[in-house]
Short mmCIF file of C-alpha atoms in Angstrom, two decimals:
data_model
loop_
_atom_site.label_atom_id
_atom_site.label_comp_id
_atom_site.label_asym_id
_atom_site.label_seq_id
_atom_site.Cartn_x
_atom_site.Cartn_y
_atom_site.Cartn_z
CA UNK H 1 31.07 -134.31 16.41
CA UNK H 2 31.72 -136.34 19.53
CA UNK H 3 33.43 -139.20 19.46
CA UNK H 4 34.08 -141.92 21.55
CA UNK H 5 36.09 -140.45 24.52
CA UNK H 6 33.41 -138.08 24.47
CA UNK H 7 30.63 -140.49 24.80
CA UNK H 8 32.28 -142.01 27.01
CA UNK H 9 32.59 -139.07 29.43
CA UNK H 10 29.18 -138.53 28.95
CA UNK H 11 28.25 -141.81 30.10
CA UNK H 12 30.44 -141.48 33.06
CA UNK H 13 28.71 -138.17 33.84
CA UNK H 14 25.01 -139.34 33.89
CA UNK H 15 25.30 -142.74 35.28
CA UNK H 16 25.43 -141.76 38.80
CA UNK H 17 22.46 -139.19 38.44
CA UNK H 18 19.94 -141.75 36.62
CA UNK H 19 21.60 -145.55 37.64
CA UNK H 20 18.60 -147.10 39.87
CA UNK H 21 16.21 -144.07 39.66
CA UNK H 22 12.70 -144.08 37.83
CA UNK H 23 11.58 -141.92 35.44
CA UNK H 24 8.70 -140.40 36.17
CA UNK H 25 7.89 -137.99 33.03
CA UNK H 26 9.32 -137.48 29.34
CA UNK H 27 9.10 -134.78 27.69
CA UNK H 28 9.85 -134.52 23.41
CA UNK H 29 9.93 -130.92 22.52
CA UNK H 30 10.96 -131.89 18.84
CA UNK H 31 10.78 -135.10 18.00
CA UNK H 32 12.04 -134.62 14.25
CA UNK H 33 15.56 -135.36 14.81
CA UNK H 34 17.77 -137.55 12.46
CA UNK H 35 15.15 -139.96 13.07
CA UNK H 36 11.49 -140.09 14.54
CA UNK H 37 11.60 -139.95 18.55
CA UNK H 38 9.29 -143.03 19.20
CA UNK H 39 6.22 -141.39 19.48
CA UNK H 40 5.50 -144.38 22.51
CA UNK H 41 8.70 -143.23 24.34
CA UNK H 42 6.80 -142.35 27.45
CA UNK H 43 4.56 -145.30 27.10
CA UNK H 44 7.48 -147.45 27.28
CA UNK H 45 10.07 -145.44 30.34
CA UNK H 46 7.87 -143.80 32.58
CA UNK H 47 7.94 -145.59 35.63
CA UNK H 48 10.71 -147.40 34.77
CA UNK H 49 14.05 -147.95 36.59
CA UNK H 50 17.25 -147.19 34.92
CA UNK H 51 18.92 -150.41 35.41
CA UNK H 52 22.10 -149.49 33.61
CA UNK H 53 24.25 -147.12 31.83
CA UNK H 54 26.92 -147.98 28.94
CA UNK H 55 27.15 -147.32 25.05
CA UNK H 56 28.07 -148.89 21.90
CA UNK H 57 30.49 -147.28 19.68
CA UNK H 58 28.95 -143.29 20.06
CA UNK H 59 25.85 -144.57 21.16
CA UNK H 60 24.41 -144.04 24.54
CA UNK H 61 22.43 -146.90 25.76
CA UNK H 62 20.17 -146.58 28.78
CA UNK H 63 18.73 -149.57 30.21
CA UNK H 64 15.70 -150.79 31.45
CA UNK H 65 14.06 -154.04 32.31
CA UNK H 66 12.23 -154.07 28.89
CA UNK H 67 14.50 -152.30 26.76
CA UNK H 68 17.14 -149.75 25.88
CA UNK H 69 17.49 -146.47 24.84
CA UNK H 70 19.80 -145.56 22.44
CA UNK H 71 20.83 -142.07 22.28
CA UNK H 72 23.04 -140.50 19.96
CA UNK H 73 24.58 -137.35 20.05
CA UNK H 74 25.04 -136.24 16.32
CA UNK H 75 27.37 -133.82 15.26
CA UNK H 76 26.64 -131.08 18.00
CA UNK H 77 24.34 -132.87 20.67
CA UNK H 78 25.04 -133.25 24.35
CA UNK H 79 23.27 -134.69 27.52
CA UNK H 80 23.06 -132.83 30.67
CA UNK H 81 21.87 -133.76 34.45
CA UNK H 82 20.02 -130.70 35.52
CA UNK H 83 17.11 -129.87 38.29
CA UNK H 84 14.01 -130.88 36.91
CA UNK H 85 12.48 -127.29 36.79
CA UNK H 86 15.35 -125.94 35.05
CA UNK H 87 13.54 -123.62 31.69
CA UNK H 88 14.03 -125.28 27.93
CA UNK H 89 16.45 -123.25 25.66
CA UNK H 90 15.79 -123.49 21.90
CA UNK H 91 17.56 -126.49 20.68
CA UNK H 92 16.33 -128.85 23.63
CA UNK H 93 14.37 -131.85 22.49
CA UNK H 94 13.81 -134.26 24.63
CA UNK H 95 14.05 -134.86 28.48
CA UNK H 96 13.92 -137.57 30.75
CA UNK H 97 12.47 -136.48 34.29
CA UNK H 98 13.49 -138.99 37.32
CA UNK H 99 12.48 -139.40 40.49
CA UNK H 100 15.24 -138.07 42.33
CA UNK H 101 13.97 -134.16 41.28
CA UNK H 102 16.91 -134.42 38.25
CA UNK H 103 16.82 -134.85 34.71
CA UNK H 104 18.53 -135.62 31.79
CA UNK H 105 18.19 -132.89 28.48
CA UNK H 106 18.68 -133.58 25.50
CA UNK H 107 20.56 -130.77 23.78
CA UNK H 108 21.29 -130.49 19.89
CA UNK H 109 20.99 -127.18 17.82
CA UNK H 110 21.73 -129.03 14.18
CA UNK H 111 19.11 -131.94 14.71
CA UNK H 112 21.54 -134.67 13.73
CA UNK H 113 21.33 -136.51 17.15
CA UNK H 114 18.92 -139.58 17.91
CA UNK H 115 16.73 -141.17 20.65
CA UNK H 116 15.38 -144.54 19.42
CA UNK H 117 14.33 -147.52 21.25
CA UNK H 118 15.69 -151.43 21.14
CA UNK H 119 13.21 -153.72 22.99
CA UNK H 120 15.04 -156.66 25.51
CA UNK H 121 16.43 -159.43 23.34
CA UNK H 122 16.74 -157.21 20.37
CA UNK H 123 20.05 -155.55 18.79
CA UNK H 124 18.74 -152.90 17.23
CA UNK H 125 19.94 -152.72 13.46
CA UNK H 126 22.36 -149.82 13.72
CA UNK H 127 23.98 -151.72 16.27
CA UNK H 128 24.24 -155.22 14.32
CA UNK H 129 26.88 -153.97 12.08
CA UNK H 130 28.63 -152.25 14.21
CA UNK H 131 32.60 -153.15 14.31
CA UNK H 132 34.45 -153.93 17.26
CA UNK H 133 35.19 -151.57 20.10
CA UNK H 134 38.99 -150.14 19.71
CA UNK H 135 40.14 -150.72 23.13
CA UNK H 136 39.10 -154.50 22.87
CA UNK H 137 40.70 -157.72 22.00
CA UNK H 138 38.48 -158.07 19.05
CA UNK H 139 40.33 -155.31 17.69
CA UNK H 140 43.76 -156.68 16.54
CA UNK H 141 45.98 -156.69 13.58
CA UNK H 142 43.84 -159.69 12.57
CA UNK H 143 40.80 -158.11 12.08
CA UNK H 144 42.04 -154.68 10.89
CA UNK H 145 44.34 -156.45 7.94
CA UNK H 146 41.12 -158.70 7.42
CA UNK H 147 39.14 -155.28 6.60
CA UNK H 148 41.94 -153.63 4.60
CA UNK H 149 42.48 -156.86 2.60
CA UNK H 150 40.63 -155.96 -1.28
CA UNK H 151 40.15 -152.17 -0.62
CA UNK H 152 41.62 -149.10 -2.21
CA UNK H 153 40.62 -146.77 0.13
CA UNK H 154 42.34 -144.08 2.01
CA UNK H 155 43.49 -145.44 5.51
CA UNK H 156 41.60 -142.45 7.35
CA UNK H 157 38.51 -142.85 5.82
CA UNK H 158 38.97 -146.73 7.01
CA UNK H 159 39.48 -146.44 10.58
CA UNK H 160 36.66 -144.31 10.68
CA UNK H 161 34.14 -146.83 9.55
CA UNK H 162 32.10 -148.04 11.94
CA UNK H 163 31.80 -150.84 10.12
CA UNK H 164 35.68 -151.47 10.83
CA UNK H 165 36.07 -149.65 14.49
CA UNK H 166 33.72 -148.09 16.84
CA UNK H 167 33.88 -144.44 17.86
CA UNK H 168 37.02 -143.01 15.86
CA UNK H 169 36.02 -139.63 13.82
CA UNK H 170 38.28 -137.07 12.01
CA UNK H 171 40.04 -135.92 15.26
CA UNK H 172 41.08 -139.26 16.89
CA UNK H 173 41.63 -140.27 13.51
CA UNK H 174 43.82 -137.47 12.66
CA UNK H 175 45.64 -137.56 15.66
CA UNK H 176 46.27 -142.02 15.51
CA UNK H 177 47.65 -141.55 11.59
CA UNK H 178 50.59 -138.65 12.69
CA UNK H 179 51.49 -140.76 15.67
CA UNK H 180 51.72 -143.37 13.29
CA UNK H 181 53.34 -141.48 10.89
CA UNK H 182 50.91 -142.31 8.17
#
């Protein structure tokens, strides 16, 4: 599953292909993912600027003057910048068509991925509970011994709730308990 480096570098990766460019055509190959692909996705992007690029935790967000986009990858998905003419393969869902000739594909052979939509003003409500972002000063030893205090749980299983952290699955998770020694 990608976590949140990986996001990350995906983020990093389409921004400069789709940051101030219009889409001019979607197209949803399969829009039963982990959840409904807004069946008014086109209604509500097409001829719209990308006006930024960021995420949440392991969500993508792509923004535009009267909403977001929230894609997330699952447990196998990925994003690519390709030519606009380049043929579908069998696991690509949905794609985003710009102006600029490019577009952005939405690969994910399991399914477990997501594109939904947050309208401006709105947090959508599986980013509301979302916990703070690791590499912030939200994240301290305040807040983490605030969300241990009460529990019996297994420490791994902790700092991967998102509820607790953003973005930390079984690898980072894995890899932050050795160096810890835990």
């Amino acid at each position: 599953m990608p976590e949140l480096p990986e996001v990350e570098t995906t983020c990093r990766g389409i921004e400069p292909h789709i940051d101030k460019h219009r889409v001019t055509a979607v197209r949803v190959r399969q829009p039963k993912l982990r959840w409904q692909v807004p069946a008014d996705l086109a209604e509500l992007i097409v001829g719209r600027e990308v006006c930024q690029v960021g995420r949440r935790g392991k969500y993508i967000l792509i923004g535009f003057d009267n909403g977001e986009l929230l894609i997330h990858l699952g447990m196998s998905g990925s994003l690519r910048v390709l030519p606009q003419e380049t043929p579908p393969g069998k696991h690509d869902h949905v794609e985003l068509i710009f102006d600029s000739g490019m577009m952005v594909r939405l690969t994910d052979p399991r399914r477990f991925g997501a594109v939904l939509w947050q309208p401006q003003g709105e947090v959508h409500t599986l980013l509301a509970s979302l916990g703070p972002e690791p590499l912030t000063d939200a994240f301290n030893t305040d807040h983490l011994a605030k969300a241990c205090k009460g529990r019996s749980q297994a420490i791994k299983l902790l700092i991967m709730n998102s509820h607790v952290v953003v973005g930390v699955g079984n690898i980072y998770a894995n890899e932050a308990l050795f160096r810890a020694g835990i």
